[in-house]
């Protein structure tokens, strides 16, 4: 009986430690920009360098200029050229991108136009976006979601 009690106390202690280590304010890499009125969809059109990829779990991966480029076209195509051997985070090729309206952003609590990309966007989480001085910031509308920083060519 005492052995079972100690076992359950150990499990409870481990759960308490595990839950207290999770934090909703991951400040290691803050890539979420202030989302204001500068989210004009037309600003996507053109070619962008991928500068940073954020996993949402505090891991930031930097990219050299020209290593991964993404071109957004007017007809909704996203053309990727990835010169990396590992093809991370996008493989070279074409995919579609879409704009979707969401009822409540996790960043602002307000309705927002977001973008989504991939082969089947019905299952993908949308990204809030903002443009600032030649940079494009994409932040997934999901807690601990991933994000990207691009610079316009």
mmCIF file with all atom_site columns, N, CA, C and O in Angstrom, residues 44 46 48 68-81 89-98 115-119 127 138 148 150:
data_model
loop_
_atom_site.group_PDB
_atom_site.id
_atom_site.type_symbol
_atom_site.label_atom_id
_atom_site.label_alt_id
_atom_site.label_comp_id
_atom_site.label_asym_id
_atom_site.label_entity_id
_atom_site.label_seq_id
_atom_site.pdbx_PDB_ins_code
_atom_site.Cartn_x
_atom_site.Cartn_y
_atom_site.Cartn_z
_atom_site.occupancy
_atom_site.B_iso_or_equiv
_atom_site.pdbx_formal_charge
_atom_site.auth_seq_id
_atom_site.auth_comp_id
_atom_site.auth_asym_id
_atom_site.auth_atom_id
_atom_site.pdbx_PDB_model_num
ATOM 1   N N  . UNK A 1 44  ? 1.946  40.676 -51.449 1.00 0.00 ? 44  UNK A N  1
ATOM 2   C CA . UNK A 1 44  ? 2.578  39.364 -51.588 1.00 0.00 ? 44  UNK A CA 1
ATOM 3   C C  . UNK A 1 44  ? 3.268  39.195 -52.937 1.00 0.00 ? 44  UNK A C  1
ATOM 4   O O  . UNK A 1 44  ? 4.293  38.521 -53.031 1.00 0.00 ? 44  UNK A O  1
ATOM 5   N N  . UNK A 1 46  ? 5.407  38.940 -55.961 1.00 0.00 ? 46  UNK A N  1
ATOM 6   C CA . UNK A 1 46  ? 6.832  39.161 -56.153 1.00 0.00 ? 46  UNK A CA 1
ATOM 7   C C  . UNK A 1 46  ? 7.648  38.019 -55.576 1.00 0.00 ? 46  UNK A C  1
ATOM 8   O O  . UNK A 1 46  ? 7.118  37.000 -55.140 1.00 0.00 ? 46  UNK A O  1
ATOM 9   N N  . UNK A 1 48  ? 10.595 36.624 -52.895 1.00 0.00 ? 48  UNK A N  1
ATOM 10  C CA . UNK A 1 48  ? 11.045 36.848 -51.529 1.00 0.00 ? 48  UNK A CA 1
ATOM 11  C C  . UNK A 1 48  ? 12.139 35.849 -51.162 1.00 0.00 ? 48  UNK A C  1
ATOM 12  O O  . UNK A 1 48  ? 12.059 34.684 -51.526 1.00 0.00 ? 48  UNK A O  1
ATOM 13  N N  . UNK A 1 68  ? 16.738 29.945 -50.285 1.00 0.00 ? 68  UNK A N  1
ATOM 14  C CA . UNK A 1 68  ? 15.348 29.559 -50.542 1.00 0.00 ? 68  UNK A CA 1
ATOM 15  C C  . UNK A 1 68  ? 14.609 30.822 -50.978 1.00 0.00 ? 68  UNK A C  1
ATOM 16  O O  . UNK A 1 68  ? 14.584 31.806 -50.240 1.00 0.00 ? 68  UNK A O  1
ATOM 17  N N  . UNK A 1 69  ? 14.050 30.796 -52.172 1.00 0.00 ? 69  UNK A N  1
ATOM 18  C CA . UNK A 1 69  ? 13.251 31.926 -52.642 1.00 0.00 ? 69  UNK A CA 1
ATOM 19  C C  . UNK A 1 69  ? 11.833 31.445 -52.930 1.00 0.00 ? 69  UNK A C  1
ATOM 20  O O  . UNK A 1 69  ? 11.614 30.305 -53.345 1.00 0.00 ? 69  UNK A O  1
ATOM 21  N N  . UNK A 1 70  ? 10.903 32.342 -52.695 1.00 0.00 ? 70  UNK A N  1
ATOM 22  C CA . UNK A 1 70  ? 9.496  32.057 -52.934 1.00 0.00 ? 70  UNK A CA 1
ATOM 23  C C  . UNK A 1 70  ? 8.927  33.198 -53.757 1.00 0.00 ? 70  UNK A C  1
ATOM 24  O O  . UNK A 1 70  ? 9.107  34.370 -53.417 1.00 0.00 ? 70  UNK A O  1
ATOM 25  N N  . UNK A 1 71  ? 8.264  32.845 -54.849 1.00 0.00 ? 71  UNK A N  1
ATOM 26  C CA . UNK A 1 71  ? 7.607  33.837 -55.691 1.00 0.00 ? 71  UNK A CA 1
ATOM 27  C C  . UNK A 1 71  ? 6.106  33.627 -55.602 1.00 0.00 ? 71  UNK A C  1
ATOM 28  O O  . UNK A 1 71  ? 5.610  32.531 -55.865 1.00 0.00 ? 71  UNK A O  1
ATOM 29  N N  . UNK A 1 72  ? 5.404  34.672 -55.187 1.00 0.00 ? 72  UNK A N  1
ATOM 30  C CA . UNK A 1 72  ? 3.945  34.658 -55.140 1.00 0.00 ? 72  UNK A CA 1
ATOM 31  C C  . UNK A 1 72  ? 3.448  35.330 -56.415 1.00 0.00 ? 72  UNK A C  1
ATOM 32  O O  . UNK A 1 72  ? 3.835  36.459 -56.708 1.00 0.00 ? 72  UNK A O  1
ATOM 33  N N  . UNK A 1 73  ? 2.609  34.647 -57.174 1.00 0.00 ? 73  UNK A N  1
ATOM 34  C CA . UNK A 1 73  ? 2.079  35.203 -58.412 1.00 0.00 ? 73  UNK A CA 1
ATOM 35  C C  . UNK A 1 73  ? 0.665  35.718 -58.191 1.00 0.00 ? 73  UNK A C  1
ATOM 36  O O  . UNK A 1 73  ? 0.013  35.381 -57.202 1.00 0.00 ? 73  UNK A O  1
ATOM 37  N N  . UNK A 1 74  ? 0.176  36.510 -59.139 1.00 0.00 ? 74  UNK A N  1
ATOM 38  C CA . UNK A 1 74  ? -1.169 37.073 -59.038 1.00 0.00 ? 74  UNK A CA 1
ATOM 39  C C  . UNK A 1 74  ? -2.249 36.014 -59.113 1.00 0.00 ? 74  UNK A C  1
ATOM 40  O O  . UNK A 1 74  ? -3.345 36.207 -58.596 1.00 0.00 ? 74  UNK A O  1
ATOM 41  N N  . UNK A 1 75  ? -1.965 34.888 -59.753 1.00 0.00 ? 75  UNK A N  1
ATOM 42  C CA . UNK A 1 75  ? -2.990 33.856 -59.922 1.00 0.00 ? 75  UNK A CA 1
ATOM 43  C C  . UNK A 1 75  ? -3.004 32.819 -58.794 1.00 0.00 ? 75  UNK A C  1
ATOM 44  O O  . UNK A 1 75  ? -3.635 31.772 -58.927 1.00 0.00 ? 75  UNK A O  1
ATOM 45  N N  . UNK A 1 76  ? -2.324 33.083 -57.677 1.00 0.00 ? 76  UNK A N  1
ATOM 46  C CA . UNK A 1 76  ? -2.392 32.195 -56.524 1.00 0.00 ? 76  UNK A CA 1
ATOM 47  C C  . UNK A 1 76  ? -1.371 31.077 -56.500 1.00 0.00 ? 76  UNK A C  1
ATOM 48  O O  . UNK A 1 76  ? -1.512 30.145 -55.714 1.00 0.00 ? 76  UNK A O  1
ATOM 49  N N  . UNK A 1 77  ? -0.346 31.161 -57.342 1.00 0.00 ? 77  UNK A N  1
ATOM 50  C CA . UNK A 1 77  ? 0.721  30.156 -57.317 1.00 0.00 ? 77  UNK A CA 1
ATOM 51  C C  . UNK A 1 77  ? 1.862  30.629 -56.433 1.00 0.00 ? 77  UNK A C  1
ATOM 52  O O  . UNK A 1 77  ? 2.207  31.810 -56.421 1.00 0.00 ? 77  UNK A O  1
ATOM 53  N N  . UNK A 1 78  ? 2.448  29.695 -55.736 1.00 0.00 ? 78  UNK A N  1
ATOM 54  C CA . UNK A 1 78  ? 3.614  29.932 -54.883 1.00 0.00 ? 78  UNK A CA 1
ATOM 55  C C  . UNK A 1 78  ? 4.735  29.058 -55.449 1.00 0.00 ? 78  UNK A C  1
ATOM 56  O O  . UNK A 1 78  ? 4.685  27.833 -55.347 1.00 0.00 ? 78  UNK A O  1
ATOM 57  N N  . UNK A 1 79  ? 5.707  29.704 -56.084 1.00 0.00 ? 79  UNK A N  1
ATOM 58  C CA . UNK A 1 79  ? 6.804  28.980 -56.726 1.00 0.00 ? 79  UNK A CA 1
ATOM 59  C C  . UNK A 1 79  ? 8.027  29.031 -55.825 1.00 0.00 ? 79  UNK A C  1
ATOM 60  O O  . UNK A 1 79  ? 8.507  30.106 -55.491 1.00 0.00 ? 79  UNK A O  1
ATOM 61  N N  . UNK A 1 80  ? 8.516  27.850 -55.434 1.00 0.00 ? 80  UNK A N  1
ATOM 62  C CA . UNK A 1 80  ? 9.629  27.745 -54.499 1.00 0.00 ? 80  UNK A CA 1
ATOM 63  C C  . UNK A 1 80  ? 10.862 27.236 -55.221 1.00 0.00 ? 80  UNK A C  1
ATOM 64  O O  . UNK A 1 80  ? 10.800 26.269 -55.982 1.00 0.00 ? 80  UNK A O  1
ATOM 65  N N  . UNK A 1 81  ? 12.002 27.898 -54.975 1.00 0.00 ? 81  UNK A N  1
ATOM 66  C CA . UNK A 1 81  ? 13.302 27.404 -55.417 1.00 0.00 ? 81  UNK A CA 1
ATOM 67  C C  . UNK A 1 81  ? 14.147 27.236 -54.163 1.00 0.00 ? 81  UNK A C  1
ATOM 68  O O  . UNK A 1 81  ? 14.462 28.211 -53.484 1.00 0.00 ? 81  UNK A O  1
ATOM 69  N N  . UNK A 1 89  ? 12.591 24.486 -45.347 1.00 0.00 ? 89  UNK A N  1
ATOM 70  C CA . UNK A 1 89  ? 11.304 23.959 -44.943 1.00 0.00 ? 89  UNK A CA 1
ATOM 71  C C  . UNK A 1 89  ? 10.335 23.757 -46.105 1.00 0.00 ? 89  UNK A C  1
ATOM 72  O O  . UNK A 1 89  ? 9.240  23.251 -45.913 1.00 0.00 ? 89  UNK A O  1
ATOM 73  N N  . UNK A 1 90  ? 10.707 24.187 -47.306 1.00 0.00 ? 90  UNK A N  1
ATOM 74  C CA . UNK A 1 90  ? 9.883  23.990 -48.494 1.00 0.00 ? 90  UNK A CA 1
ATOM 75  C C  . UNK A 1 90  ? 10.697 23.231 -49.529 1.00 0.00 ? 90  UNK A C  1
ATOM 76  O O  . UNK A 1 90  ? 11.878 23.512 -49.706 1.00 0.00 ? 90  UNK A O  1
ATOM 77  N N  . UNK A 1 91  ? 10.055 22.348 -50.252 1.00 0.00 ? 91  UNK A N  1
ATOM 78  C CA . UNK A 1 91  ? 10.717 21.676 -51.378 1.00 0.00 ? 91  UNK A CA 1
ATOM 79  C C  . UNK A 1 91  ? 10.536 22.520 -52.630 1.00 0.00 ? 91  UNK A C  1
ATOM 80  O O  . UNK A 1 91  ? 9.524  23.213 -52.781 1.00 0.00 ? 91  UNK A O  1
ATOM 81  N N  . UNK A 1 92  ? 11.513 22.456 -53.521 1.00 0.00 ? 92  UNK A N  1
ATOM 82  C CA . UNK A 1 92  ? 11.394 23.142 -54.799 1.00 0.00 ? 92  UNK A CA 1
ATOM 83  C C  . UNK A 1 92  ? 10.151 22.644 -55.519 1.00 0.00 ? 92  UNK A C  1
ATOM 84  O O  . UNK A 1 92  ? 9.880  21.447 -55.568 1.00 0.00 ? 92  UNK A O  1
ATOM 85  N N  . UNK A 1 93  ? 9.391  23.581 -56.038 1.00 0.00 ? 93  UNK A N  1
ATOM 86  C CA . UNK A 1 93  ? 8.176  23.227 -56.766 1.00 0.00 ? 93  UNK A CA 1
ATOM 87  C C  . UNK A 1 93  ? 7.131  24.312 -56.647 1.00 0.00 ? 93  UNK A C  1
ATOM 88  O O  . UNK A 1 93  ? 7.407  25.414 -56.171 1.00 0.00 ? 93  UNK A O  1
ATOM 89  N N  . UNK A 1 94  ? 5.947  23.987 -57.076 1.00 0.00 ? 94  UNK A N  1
ATOM 90  C CA . UNK A 1 94  ? 4.823  24.923 -57.062 1.00 0.00 ? 94  UNK A CA 1
ATOM 91  C C  . UNK A 1 94  ? 3.724  24.414 -56.149 1.00 0.00 ? 94  UNK A C  1
ATOM 92  O O  . UNK A 1 94  ? 3.490  23.206 -56.079 1.00 0.00 ? 94  UNK A O  1
ATOM 93  N N  . UNK A 1 95  ? 3.094  25.324 -55.473 1.00 0.00 ? 95  UNK A N  1
ATOM 94  C CA . UNK A 1 95  ? 1.897  25.007 -54.691 1.00 0.00 ? 95  UNK A CA 1
ATOM 95  C C  . UNK A 1 95  ? 0.998  26.230 -54.729 1.00 0.00 ? 95  UNK A C  1
ATOM 96  O O  . UNK A 1 95  ? 1.401  27.300 -55.166 1.00 0.00 ? 95  UNK A O  1
ATOM 97  N N  . UNK A 1 96  ? -0.199 26.057 -54.264 1.00 0.00 ? 96  UNK A N  1
ATOM 98  C CA . UNK A 1 96  ? -1.166 27.150 -54.258 1.00 0.00 ? 96  UNK A CA 1
ATOM 99  C C  . UNK A 1 96  ? -1.102 27.899 -52.939 1.00 0.00 ? 96  UNK A C  1
ATOM 100 O O  . UNK A 1 96  ? -0.710 27.355 -51.914 1.00 0.00 ? 96  UNK A O  1
ATOM 101 N N  . UNK A 1 97  ? -1.463 29.174 -52.983 1.00 0.00 ? 97  UNK A N  1
ATOM 102 C CA . UNK A 1 97  ? -1.692 29.922 -51.748 1.00 0.00 ? 97  UNK A CA 1
ATOM 103 C C  . UNK A 1 97  ? -3.062 30.578 -51.855 1.00 0.00 ? 97  UNK A C  1
ATOM 104 O O  . UNK A 1 97  ? -3.557 30.863 -52.939 1.00 0.00 ? 97  UNK A O  1
ATOM 105 N N  . UNK A 1 98  ? -3.691 30.733 -50.706 1.00 0.00 ? 98  UNK A N  1
ATOM 106 C CA . UNK A 1 98  ? -5.063 31.214 -50.621 1.00 0.00 ? 98  UNK A CA 1
ATOM 107 C C  . UNK A 1 98  ? -5.167 32.261 -49.524 1.00 0.00 ? 98  UNK A C  1
ATOM 108 O O  . UNK A 1 98  ? -4.368 32.266 -48.597 1.00 0.00 ? 98  UNK A O  1
ATOM 109 N N  . UNK A 1 115 ? -3.477 34.036 -44.760 1.00 0.00 ? 115 UNK A N  1
ATOM 110 C CA . UNK A 1 115 ? -3.148 33.270 -45.956 1.00 0.00 ? 115 UNK A CA 1
ATOM 111 C C  . UNK A 1 115 ? -2.823 31.849 -45.537 1.00 0.00 ? 115 UNK A C  1
ATOM 112 O O  . UNK A 1 115 ? -2.433 31.589 -44.406 1.00 0.00 ? 115 UNK A O  1
ATOM 113 N N  . UNK A 1 116 ? -3.027 30.946 -46.476 1.00 0.00 ? 116 UNK A N  1
ATOM 114 C CA . UNK A 1 116 ? -2.728 29.545 -46.253 1.00 0.00 ? 116 UNK A CA 1
ATOM 115 C C  . UNK A 1 116 ? -2.073 29.037 -47.531 1.00 0.00 ? 116 UNK A C  1
ATOM 116 O O  . UNK A 1 116 ? -2.349 29.551 -48.616 1.00 0.00 ? 116 UNK A O  1
ATOM 117 N N  . UNK A 1 117 ? -1.201 28.064 -47.399 1.00 0.00 ? 117 UNK A N  1
ATOM 118 C CA . UNK A 1 117 ? -0.532 27.544 -48.588 1.00 0.00 ? 117 UNK A CA 1
ATOM 119 C C  . UNK A 1 117 ? -0.341 26.048 -48.469 1.00 0.00 ? 117 UNK A C  1
ATOM 120 O O  . UNK A 1 117 ? -0.354 25.488 -47.386 1.00 0.00 ? 117 UNK A O  1
ATOM 121 N N  . UNK A 1 118 ? -0.176 25.428 -49.605 1.00 0.00 ? 118 UNK A N  1
ATOM 122 C CA . UNK A 1 118 ? 0.043  23.989 -49.642 1.00 0.00 ? 118 UNK A CA 1
ATOM 123 C C  . UNK A 1 118 ? -0.800 23.355 -50.719 1.00 0.00 ? 118 UNK A C  1
ATOM 124 O O  . UNK A 1 118 ? -1.401 24.026 -51.551 1.00 0.00 ? 118 UNK A O  1
ATOM 125 N N  . UNK A 1 119 ? -0.834 22.035 -50.678 1.00 0.00 ? 119 UNK A N  1
ATOM 126 C CA . UNK A 1 119 ? -1.564 21.298 -51.703 1.00 0.00 ? 119 UNK A CA 1
ATOM 127 C C  . UNK A 1 119 ? -3.030 21.106 -51.329 1.00 0.00 ? 119 UNK A C  1
ATOM 128 O O  . UNK A 1 119 ? -3.880 20.986 -52.167 1.00 0.00 ? 119 UNK A O  1
ATOM 129 N N  . UNK A 1 127 ? -2.102 31.508 -41.765 1.00 0.00 ? 127 UNK A N  1
ATOM 130 C CA . UNK A 1 127 ? -1.029 32.353 -41.251 1.00 0.00 ? 127 UNK A CA 1
ATOM 131 C C  . UNK A 1 127 ? -1.471 33.805 -41.261 1.00 0.00 ? 127 UNK A C  1
ATOM 132 O O  . UNK A 1 127 ? -1.932 34.309 -42.288 1.00 0.00 ? 127 UNK A O  1
ATOM 133 N N  . UNK A 1 138 ? 5.097  35.856 -41.539 1.00 0.00 ? 138 UNK A N  1
ATOM 134 C CA . UNK A 1 138 ? 3.991  34.914 -41.482 1.00 0.00 ? 138 UNK A CA 1
ATOM 135 C C  . UNK A 1 138 ? 4.026  34.220 -40.134 1.00 0.00 ? 138 UNK A C  1
ATOM 136 O O  . UNK A 1 138 ? 5.054  33.666 -39.745 1.00 0.00 ? 138 UNK A O  1
ATOM 137 N N  . UNK A 1 148 ? 7.547  32.378 -40.407 1.00 0.00 ? 148 UNK A N  1
ATOM 138 C CA . UNK A 1 148 ? 8.564  32.657 -41.423 1.00 0.00 ? 148 UNK A CA 1
ATOM 139 C C  . UNK A 1 148 ? 8.824  34.149 -41.491 1.00 0.00 ? 148 UNK A C  1
ATOM 140 O O  . UNK A 1 148 ? 7.909  34.948 -41.322 1.00 0.00 ? 148 UNK A O  1
ATOM 141 N N  . UNK A 1 150 ? 10.475 36.703 -44.402 1.00 0.00 ? 150 UNK A N  1
ATOM 142 C CA . UNK A 1 150 ? 10.955 36.815 -45.781 1.00 0.00 ? 150 UNK A CA 1
ATOM 143 C C  . UNK A 1 150 ? 11.398 38.260 -46.026 1.00 0.00 ? 150 UNK A C  1
ATOM 144 O O  . UNK A 1 150 ? 10.894 39.195 -45.400 1.00 0.00 ? 150 UNK A O  1
#
